[in-house]
CSV table of C-alpha atoms and ligand atoms in Angstrom, one decimal:
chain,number,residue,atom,x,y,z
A,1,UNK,CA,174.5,-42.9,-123.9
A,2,UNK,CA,171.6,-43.8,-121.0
A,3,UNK,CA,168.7,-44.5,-123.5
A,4,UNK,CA,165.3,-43.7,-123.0
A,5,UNK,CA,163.9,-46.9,-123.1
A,6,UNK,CA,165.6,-50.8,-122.7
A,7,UNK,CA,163.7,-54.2,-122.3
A,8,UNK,CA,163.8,-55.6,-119.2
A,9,UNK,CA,164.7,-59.4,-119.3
A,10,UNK,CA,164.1,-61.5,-116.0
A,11,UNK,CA,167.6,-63.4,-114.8
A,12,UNK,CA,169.0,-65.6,-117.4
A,13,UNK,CA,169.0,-68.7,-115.0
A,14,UNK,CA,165.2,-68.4,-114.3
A,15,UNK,CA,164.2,-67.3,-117.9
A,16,UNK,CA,166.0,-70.2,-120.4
A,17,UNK,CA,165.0,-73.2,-118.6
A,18,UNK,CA,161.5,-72.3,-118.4
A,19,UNK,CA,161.4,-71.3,-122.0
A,20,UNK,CA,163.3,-74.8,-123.0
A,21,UNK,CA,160.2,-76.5,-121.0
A,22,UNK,CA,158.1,-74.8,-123.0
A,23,UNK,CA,159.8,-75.5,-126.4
A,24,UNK,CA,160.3,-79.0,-126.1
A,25,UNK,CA,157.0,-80.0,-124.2
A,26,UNK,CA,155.4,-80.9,-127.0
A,27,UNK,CA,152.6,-78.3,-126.7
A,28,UNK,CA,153.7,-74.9,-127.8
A,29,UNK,CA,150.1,-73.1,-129.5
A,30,UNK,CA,148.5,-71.7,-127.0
A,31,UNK,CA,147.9,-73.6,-123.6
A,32,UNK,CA,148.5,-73.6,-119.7
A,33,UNK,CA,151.5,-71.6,-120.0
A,34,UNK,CA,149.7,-68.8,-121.8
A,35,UNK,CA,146.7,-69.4,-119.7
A,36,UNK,CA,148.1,-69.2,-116.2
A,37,UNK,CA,149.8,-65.6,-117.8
A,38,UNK,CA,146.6,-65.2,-118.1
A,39,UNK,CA,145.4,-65.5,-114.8
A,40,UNK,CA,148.8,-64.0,-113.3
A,41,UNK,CA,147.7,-60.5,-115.4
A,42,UNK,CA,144.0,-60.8,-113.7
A,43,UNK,CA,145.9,-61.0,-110.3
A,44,UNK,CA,148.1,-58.4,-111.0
A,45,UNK,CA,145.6,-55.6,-112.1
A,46,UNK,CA,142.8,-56.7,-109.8
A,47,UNK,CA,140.3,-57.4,-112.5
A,48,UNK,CA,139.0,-61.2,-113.3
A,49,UNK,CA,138.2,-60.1,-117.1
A,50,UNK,CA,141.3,-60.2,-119.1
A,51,UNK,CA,142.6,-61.3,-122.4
A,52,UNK,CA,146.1,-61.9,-123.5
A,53,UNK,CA,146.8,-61.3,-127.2
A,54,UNK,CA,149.6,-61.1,-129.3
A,55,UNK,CA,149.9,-57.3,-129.3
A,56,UNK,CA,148.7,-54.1,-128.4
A,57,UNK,CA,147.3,-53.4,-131.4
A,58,UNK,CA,145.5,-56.5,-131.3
A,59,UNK,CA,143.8,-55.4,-127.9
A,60,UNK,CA,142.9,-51.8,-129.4
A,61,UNK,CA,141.7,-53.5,-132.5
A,62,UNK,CA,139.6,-55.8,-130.7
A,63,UNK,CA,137.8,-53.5,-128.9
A,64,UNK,CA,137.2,-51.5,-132.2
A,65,UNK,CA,135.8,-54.9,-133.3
A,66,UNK,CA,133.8,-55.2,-130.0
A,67,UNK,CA,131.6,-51.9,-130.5
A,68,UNK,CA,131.3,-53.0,-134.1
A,69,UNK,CA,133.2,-49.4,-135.4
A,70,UNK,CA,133.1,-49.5,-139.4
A,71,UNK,CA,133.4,-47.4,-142.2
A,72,UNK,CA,130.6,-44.1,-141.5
A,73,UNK,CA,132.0,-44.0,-137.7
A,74,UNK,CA,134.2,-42.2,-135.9
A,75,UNK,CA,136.3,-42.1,-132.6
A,76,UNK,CA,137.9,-39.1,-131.5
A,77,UNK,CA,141.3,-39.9,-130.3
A,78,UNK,CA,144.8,-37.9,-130.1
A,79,UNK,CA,147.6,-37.6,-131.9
A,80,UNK,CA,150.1,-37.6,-129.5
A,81,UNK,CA,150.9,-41.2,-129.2
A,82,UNK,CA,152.6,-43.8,-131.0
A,83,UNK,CA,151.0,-44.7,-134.6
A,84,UNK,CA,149.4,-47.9,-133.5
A,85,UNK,CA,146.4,-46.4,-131.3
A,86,UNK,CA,145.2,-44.5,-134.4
A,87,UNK,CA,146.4,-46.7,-137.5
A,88,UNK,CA,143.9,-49.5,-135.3
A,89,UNK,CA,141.2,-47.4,-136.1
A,90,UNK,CA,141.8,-47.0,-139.5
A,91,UNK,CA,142.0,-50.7,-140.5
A,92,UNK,CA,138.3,-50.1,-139.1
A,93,UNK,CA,137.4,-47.9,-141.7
A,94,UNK,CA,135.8,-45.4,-138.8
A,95,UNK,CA,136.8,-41.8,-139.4
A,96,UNK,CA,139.3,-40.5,-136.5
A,97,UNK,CA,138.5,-37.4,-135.1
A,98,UNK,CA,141.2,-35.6,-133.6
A,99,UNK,CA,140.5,-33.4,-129.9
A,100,UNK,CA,143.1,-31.6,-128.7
A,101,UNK,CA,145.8,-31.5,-125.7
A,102,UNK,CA,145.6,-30.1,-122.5
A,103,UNK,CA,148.9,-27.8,-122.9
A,104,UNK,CA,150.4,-28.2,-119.4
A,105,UNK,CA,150.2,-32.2,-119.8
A,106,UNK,CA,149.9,-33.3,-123.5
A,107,UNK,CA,146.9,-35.5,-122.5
A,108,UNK,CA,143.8,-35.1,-124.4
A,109,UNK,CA,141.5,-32.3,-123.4
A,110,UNK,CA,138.1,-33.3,-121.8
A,111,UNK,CA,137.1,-30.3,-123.0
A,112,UNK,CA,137.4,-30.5,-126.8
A,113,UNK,CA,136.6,-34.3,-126.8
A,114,UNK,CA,132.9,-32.7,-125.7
A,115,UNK,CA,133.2,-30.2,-128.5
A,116,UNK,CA,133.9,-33.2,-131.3
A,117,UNK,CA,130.8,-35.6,-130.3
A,118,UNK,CA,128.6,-36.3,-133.3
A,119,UNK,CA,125.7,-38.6,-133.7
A,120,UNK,CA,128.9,-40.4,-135.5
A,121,UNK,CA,131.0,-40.9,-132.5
A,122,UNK,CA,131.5,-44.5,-131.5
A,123,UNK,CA,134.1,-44.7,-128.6
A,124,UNK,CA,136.7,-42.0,-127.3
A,125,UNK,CA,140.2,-43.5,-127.4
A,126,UNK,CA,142.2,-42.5,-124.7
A,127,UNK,CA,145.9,-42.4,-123.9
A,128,UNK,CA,148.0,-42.5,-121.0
A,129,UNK,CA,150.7,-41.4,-122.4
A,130,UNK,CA,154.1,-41.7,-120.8
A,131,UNK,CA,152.7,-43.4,-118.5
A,132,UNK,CA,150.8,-40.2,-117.0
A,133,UNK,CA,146.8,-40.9,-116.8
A,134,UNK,CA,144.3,-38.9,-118.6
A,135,UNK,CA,141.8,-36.7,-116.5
A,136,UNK,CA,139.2,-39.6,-115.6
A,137,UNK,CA,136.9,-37.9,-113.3
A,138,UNK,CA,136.4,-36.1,-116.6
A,139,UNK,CA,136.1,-38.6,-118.9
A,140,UNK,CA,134.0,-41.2,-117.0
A,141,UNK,CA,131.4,-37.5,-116.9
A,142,UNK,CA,131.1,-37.6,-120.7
A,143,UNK,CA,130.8,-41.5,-121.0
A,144,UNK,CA,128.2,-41.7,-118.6
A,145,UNK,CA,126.4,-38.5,-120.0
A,146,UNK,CA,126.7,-39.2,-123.6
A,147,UNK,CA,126.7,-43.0,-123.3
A,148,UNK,CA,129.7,-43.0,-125.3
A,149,UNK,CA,132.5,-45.8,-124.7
A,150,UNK,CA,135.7,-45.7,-123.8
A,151,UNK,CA,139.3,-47.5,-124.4
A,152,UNK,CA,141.9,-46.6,-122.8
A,153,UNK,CA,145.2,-47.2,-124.7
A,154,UNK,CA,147.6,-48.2,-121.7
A,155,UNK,CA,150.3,-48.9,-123.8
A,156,UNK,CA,152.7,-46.8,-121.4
A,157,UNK,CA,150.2,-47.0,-118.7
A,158,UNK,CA,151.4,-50.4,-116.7
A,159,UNK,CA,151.2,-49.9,-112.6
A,160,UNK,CA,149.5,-46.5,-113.2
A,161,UNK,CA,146.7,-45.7,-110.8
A,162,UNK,CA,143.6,-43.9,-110.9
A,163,UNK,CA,142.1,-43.6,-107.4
A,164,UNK,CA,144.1,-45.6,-105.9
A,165,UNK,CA,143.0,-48.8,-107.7
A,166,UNK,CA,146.0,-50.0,-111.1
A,167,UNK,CA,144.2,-48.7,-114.3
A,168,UNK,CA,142.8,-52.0,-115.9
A,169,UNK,CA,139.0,-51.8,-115.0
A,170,UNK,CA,137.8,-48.6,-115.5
A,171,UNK,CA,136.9,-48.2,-118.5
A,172,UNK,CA,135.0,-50.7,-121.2
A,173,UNK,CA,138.0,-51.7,-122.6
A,174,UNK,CA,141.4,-51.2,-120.7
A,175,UNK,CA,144.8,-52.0,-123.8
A,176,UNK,CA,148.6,-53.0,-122.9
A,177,UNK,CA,151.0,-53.7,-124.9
A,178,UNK,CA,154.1,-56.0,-123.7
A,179,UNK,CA,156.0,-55.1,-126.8
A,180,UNK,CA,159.6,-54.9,-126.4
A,181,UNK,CA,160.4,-51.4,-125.0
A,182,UNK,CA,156.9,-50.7,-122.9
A,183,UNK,CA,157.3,-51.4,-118.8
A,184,UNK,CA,156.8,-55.2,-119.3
A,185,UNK,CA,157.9,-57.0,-122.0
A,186,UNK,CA,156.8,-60.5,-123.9
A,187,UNK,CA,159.3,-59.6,-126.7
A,188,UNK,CA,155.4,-59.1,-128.0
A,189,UNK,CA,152.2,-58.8,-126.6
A,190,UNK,CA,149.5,-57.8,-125.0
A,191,UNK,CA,146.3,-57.6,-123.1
A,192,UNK,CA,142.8,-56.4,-123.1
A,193,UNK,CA,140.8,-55.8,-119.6
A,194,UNK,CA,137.0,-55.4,-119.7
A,195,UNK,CA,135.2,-53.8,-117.2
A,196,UNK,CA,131.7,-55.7,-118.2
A,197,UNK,CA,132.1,-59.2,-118.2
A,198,UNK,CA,130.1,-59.8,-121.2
A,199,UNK,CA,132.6,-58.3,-124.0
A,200,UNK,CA,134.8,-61.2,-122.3
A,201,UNK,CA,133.0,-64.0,-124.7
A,202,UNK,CA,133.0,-62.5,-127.6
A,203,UNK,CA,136.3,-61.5,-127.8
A,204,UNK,CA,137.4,-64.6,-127.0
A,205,UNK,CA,136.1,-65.7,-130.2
A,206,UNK,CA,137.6,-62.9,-132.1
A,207,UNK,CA,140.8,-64.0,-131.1
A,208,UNK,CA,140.3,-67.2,-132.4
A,209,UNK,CA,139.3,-66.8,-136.1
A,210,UNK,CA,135.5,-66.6,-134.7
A,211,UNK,CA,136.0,-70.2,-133.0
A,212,UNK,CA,134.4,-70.9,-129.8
A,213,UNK,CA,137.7,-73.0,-127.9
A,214,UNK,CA,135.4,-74.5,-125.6
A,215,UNK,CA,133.2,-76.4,-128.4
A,216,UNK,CA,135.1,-79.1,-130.0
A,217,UNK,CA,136.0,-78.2,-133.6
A,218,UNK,CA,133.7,-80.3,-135.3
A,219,UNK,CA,130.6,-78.7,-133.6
A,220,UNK,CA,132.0,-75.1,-134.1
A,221,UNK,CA,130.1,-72.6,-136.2
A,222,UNK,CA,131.4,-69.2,-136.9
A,223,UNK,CA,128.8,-66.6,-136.9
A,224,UNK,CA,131.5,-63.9,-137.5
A,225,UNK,CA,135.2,-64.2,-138.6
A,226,UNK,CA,137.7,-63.8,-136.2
A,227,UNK,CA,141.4,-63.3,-136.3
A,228,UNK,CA,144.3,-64.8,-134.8
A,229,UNK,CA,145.3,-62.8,-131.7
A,230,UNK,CA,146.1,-64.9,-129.0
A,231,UNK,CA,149.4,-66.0,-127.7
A,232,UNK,CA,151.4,-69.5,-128.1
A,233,UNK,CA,152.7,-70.9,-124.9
A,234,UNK,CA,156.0,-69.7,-125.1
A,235,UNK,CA,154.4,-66.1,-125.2
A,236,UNK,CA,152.8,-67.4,-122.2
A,237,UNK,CA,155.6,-68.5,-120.2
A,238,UNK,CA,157.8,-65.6,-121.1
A,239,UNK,CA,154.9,-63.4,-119.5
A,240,UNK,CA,154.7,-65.6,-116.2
A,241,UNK,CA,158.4,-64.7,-115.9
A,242,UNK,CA,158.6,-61.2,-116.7
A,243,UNK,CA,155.3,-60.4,-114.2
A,244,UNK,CA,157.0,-61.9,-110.9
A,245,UNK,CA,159.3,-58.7,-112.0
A,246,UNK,CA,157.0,-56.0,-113.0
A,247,UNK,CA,156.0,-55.2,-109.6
A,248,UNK,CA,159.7,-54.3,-108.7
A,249,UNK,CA,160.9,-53.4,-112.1
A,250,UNK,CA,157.8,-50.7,-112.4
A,251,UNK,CA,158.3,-49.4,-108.6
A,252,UNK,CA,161.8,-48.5,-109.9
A,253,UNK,CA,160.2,-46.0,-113.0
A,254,UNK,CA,157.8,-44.9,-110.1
A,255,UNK,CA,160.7,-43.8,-107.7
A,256,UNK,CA,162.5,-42.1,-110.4
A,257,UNK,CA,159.8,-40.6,-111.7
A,258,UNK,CA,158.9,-39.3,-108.2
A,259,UNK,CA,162.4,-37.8,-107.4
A,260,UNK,CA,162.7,-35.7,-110.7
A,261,UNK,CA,158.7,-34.4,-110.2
A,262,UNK,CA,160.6,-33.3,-106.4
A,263,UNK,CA,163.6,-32.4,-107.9
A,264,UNK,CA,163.5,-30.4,-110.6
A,265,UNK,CA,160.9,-28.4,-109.4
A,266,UNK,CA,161.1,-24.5,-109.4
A,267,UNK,CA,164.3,-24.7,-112.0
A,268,UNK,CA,164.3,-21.6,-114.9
A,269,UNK,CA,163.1,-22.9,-118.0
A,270,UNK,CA,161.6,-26.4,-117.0
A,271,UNK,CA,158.2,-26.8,-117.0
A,272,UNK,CA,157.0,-29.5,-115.3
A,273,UNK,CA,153.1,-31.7,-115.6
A,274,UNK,CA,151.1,-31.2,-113.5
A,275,UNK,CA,148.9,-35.0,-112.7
A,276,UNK,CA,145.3,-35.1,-112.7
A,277,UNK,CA,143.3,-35.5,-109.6
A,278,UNK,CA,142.9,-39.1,-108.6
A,279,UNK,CA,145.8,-40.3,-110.4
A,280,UNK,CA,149.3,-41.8,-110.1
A,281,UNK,CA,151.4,-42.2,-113.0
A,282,UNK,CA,153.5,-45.0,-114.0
A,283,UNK,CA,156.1,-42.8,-115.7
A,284,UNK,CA,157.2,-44.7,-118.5
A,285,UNK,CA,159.3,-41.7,-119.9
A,286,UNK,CA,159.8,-39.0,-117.8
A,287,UNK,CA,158.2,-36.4,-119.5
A,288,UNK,CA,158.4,-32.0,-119.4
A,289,UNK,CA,158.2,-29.0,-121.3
A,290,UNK,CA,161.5,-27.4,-122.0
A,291,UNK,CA,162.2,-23.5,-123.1
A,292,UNK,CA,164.9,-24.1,-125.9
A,293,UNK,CA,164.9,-27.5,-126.5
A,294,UNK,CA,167.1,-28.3,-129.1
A,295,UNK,CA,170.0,-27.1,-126.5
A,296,UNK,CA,168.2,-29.1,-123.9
A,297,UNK,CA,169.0,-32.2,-126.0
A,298,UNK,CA,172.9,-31.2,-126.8
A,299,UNK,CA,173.5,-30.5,-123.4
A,300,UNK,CA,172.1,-33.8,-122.2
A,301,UNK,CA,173.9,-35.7,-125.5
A,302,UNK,CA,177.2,-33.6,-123.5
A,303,UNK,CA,176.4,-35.7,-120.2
A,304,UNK,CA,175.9,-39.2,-122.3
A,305,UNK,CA,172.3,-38.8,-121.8
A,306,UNK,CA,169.5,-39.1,-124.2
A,307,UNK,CA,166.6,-37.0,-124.3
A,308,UNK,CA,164.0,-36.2,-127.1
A,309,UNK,CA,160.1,-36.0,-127.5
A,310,UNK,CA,160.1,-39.7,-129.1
A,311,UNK,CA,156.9,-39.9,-130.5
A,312,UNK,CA,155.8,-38.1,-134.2
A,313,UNK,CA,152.3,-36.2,-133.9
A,314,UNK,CA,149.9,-39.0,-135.8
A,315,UNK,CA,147.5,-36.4,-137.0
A,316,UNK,CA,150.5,-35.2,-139.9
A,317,UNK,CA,150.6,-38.5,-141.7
A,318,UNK,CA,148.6,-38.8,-144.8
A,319,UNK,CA,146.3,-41.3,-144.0
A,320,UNK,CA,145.1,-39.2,-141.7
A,321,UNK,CA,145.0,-36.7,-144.4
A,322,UNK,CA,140.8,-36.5,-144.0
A,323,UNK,CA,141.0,-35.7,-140.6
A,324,UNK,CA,143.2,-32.9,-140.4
A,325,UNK,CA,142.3,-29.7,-137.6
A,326,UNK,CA,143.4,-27.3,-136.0
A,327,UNK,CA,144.7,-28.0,-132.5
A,328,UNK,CA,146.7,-25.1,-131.4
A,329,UNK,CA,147.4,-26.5,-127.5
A,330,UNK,CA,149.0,-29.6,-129.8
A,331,UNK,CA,151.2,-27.1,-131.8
A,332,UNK,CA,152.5,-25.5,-128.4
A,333,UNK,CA,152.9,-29.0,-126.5
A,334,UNK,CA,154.5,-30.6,-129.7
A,335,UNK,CA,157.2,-27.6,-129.7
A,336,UNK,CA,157.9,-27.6,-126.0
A,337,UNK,CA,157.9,-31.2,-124.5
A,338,UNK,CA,161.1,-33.4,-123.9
A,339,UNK,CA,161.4,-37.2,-122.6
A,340,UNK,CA,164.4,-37.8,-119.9
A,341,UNK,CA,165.1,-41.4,-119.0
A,342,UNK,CA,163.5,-42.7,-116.2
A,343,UNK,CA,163.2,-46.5,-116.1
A,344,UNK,CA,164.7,-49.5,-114.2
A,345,UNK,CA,168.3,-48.9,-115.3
A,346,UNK,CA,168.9,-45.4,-114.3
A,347,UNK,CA,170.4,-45.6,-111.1
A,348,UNK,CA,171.1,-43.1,-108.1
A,349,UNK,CA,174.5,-41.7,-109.3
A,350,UNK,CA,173.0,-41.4,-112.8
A,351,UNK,CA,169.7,-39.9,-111.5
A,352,UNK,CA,172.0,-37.2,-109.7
A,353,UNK,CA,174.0,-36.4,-112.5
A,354,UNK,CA,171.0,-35.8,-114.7
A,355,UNK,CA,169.3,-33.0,-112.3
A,356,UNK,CA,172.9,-31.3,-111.5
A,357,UNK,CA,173.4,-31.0,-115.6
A,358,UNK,CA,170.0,-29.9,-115.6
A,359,UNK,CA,169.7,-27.0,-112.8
A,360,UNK,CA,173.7,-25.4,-114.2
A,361,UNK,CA,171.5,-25.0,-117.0
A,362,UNK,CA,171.9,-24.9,-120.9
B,401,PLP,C1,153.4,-49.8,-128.2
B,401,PLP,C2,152.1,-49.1,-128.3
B,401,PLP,C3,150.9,-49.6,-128.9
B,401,PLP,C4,150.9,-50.9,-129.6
B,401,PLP,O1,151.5,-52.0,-129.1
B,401,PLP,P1,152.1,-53.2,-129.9
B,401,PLP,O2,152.2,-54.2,-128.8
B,401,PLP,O3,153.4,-52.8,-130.4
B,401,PLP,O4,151.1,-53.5,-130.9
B,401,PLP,C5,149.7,-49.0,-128.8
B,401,PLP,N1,149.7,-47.7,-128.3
B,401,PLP,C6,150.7,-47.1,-127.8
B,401,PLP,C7,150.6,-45.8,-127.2
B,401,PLP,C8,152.0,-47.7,-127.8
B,401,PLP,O5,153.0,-47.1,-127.3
């Protein structure tokens, strides 16, 4: 079966001797290695404010941490994602406040995110999900207007583009995730990008247990415990690797993403999403709405070719029990939309197949 995700892994021959450098150089906690990935991320997304951490959830969490959300807060985020952009705001203690979808692209509605502002609200908490980019021009309104931050949660969002420019500096705080299945992979890992400098400092103490690296140990004082978020060297070097890829590895999702958004257009019972103004996606998982979608699947399965919707709803778990609502575009997005594979290892015979099986119908 063509999956919907695989990890990309950089040639064997340039990967291991780099990484057996790295192991038995003496130095493997975090260093040059993981310093010049570092640098190699502030290159790549065209913004000099940029930390690596061990995770995703690390970056979301740090941002949390950043705008000081507790316990008596709340963020209004979405539940279509994967678990970790909402379970980061729960280890907060903040209340999360759910808005609901635009229908036509399962993206969070600028619309209802006004409707849920409170005196309460702390940050909005944004996904690109699939790789497709939220309705900026929107959201940068309400954040300027209501002074209210924002994170995005790039997760799936690597390469994507918001006026022309690789999302990364928009927004206060920008999170990726080089966990094992997203665009670019550190086995696991992760960045956060700042778009004001001065979140840049205090983060980097955050990441450290509250230590500032640039005072020697003895003459540290920690005014507020930190955590430890940032990445050994091996991390480090495995990044270095993996970006000289990216570029060519994401172009490849891009093209295929672009031929089935040409391709499939104007076919009886596939609806496709329609992109925001402004934006470019990096399509992650090719993503659609579907008539009959449990015959979509089995029809695909028949072809060797997975499709589902991959991610469960977050608002139907029970620790967001408190924050349960009504979101009726949700309920018609969740029922409708369907992931095709899209990434680096479909190919052009492959990509063929898939829109033949797909316009004979099913
Ligand atoms: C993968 C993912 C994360 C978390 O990333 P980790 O690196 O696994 O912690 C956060 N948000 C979304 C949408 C994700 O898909």
């Amino acid at each position: 079966m063509i999956p919907l995700v695989k990890p990309y892994m950089a040639p064997r021959e340039e990967l291991m001797p780099a990484i057996e450098d790295v192991l038995y150089s003496g130095y493997i906690a975090e260093g040059e290695a993981a310093w010049r990935f570092e640098d190699g991320l502030k290159d790549f997304l065209g913004n000099p404010n940029i930390l690596a951490v061990q995770s995703g959830t690390a970056a979301l969490h740090l941002a949390l941490l950043l705008l000081n959300v507790e316990s008596g807060d709340e963020v209004i985020s979405t539940p279509m994602t994967s678990e970790p952009t909402n379970t980061a705001i729960a280890i907060t203690g903040a209340k999360v406040v759910w808005a609901d979808v635009d229908p036509n692209t399962g993206l969070l509605d600028p619309e209802s995110v006004r409707k849920k502002i409170t005196e309460r609200t702390k940050a909005i908490m944004l996904v690109h999900y699939a790789g497709m980019v939220c309705d900026m021009d929107e959201f940068h309104k309400i954040s300027d207007e209501t002074g209210i931050p924002i994170i995005e949660d790039a997760a799936h969002a690597l390469g994507a583009k918001y006026q022309g420019k690789m999302i990364g500096s928009n927004s206060r705080f920008t999170c990726f995730s080089f966990q094992a299945i997203k665009h670019m992979t550190t086995v696991d890992g992760g960045a956060i990008a700042f778009s004001d400098s001065n979140d840049a400092t205090p983060a980097r103490k955050l990441r450290w247990f509250g230590l500032d690296k640039k005072v020697s140990r003895l003459e540290n004082d920690i005014a507020r415990a930190g955590y430890k978020y940032g990445i050994n060297n091996l991390t480090g070097i495995i990044g270095q690797i993996q970006l000289k890829h990216a570029p060519e590895v994401i172009s490849k999702y891009i093209s295929n993403g672009k031929y089935y958004d040409e391709a499939l257009k104007g076919i009886s019972g596939v609806k496709l999403v329609p992109y925001y103004e402004h934006t470019e996606p990096s399509y992650w998982l090719y993503t659609m709405k579907v008539e009959d979608r449990e015959n979509f699947i089995k029809m695909m399965a028949g072809i060797g070719v997975t499709a589902s919707p991959l991610h469960h709803r977050s608002d139907t778990h029970s620790v967001f029990a408190e924050s349960r609502c009504d979101l009726p575009n949700m309920e018609e997005w969740y029922s409708k939309y369907v992931h095709i594979p899209c990434g680096w290892w479909v190919d052009e015979e492959t990509i063929g197949r898939i829109v033949e099986a797909i316009k004979r119908g099913w």
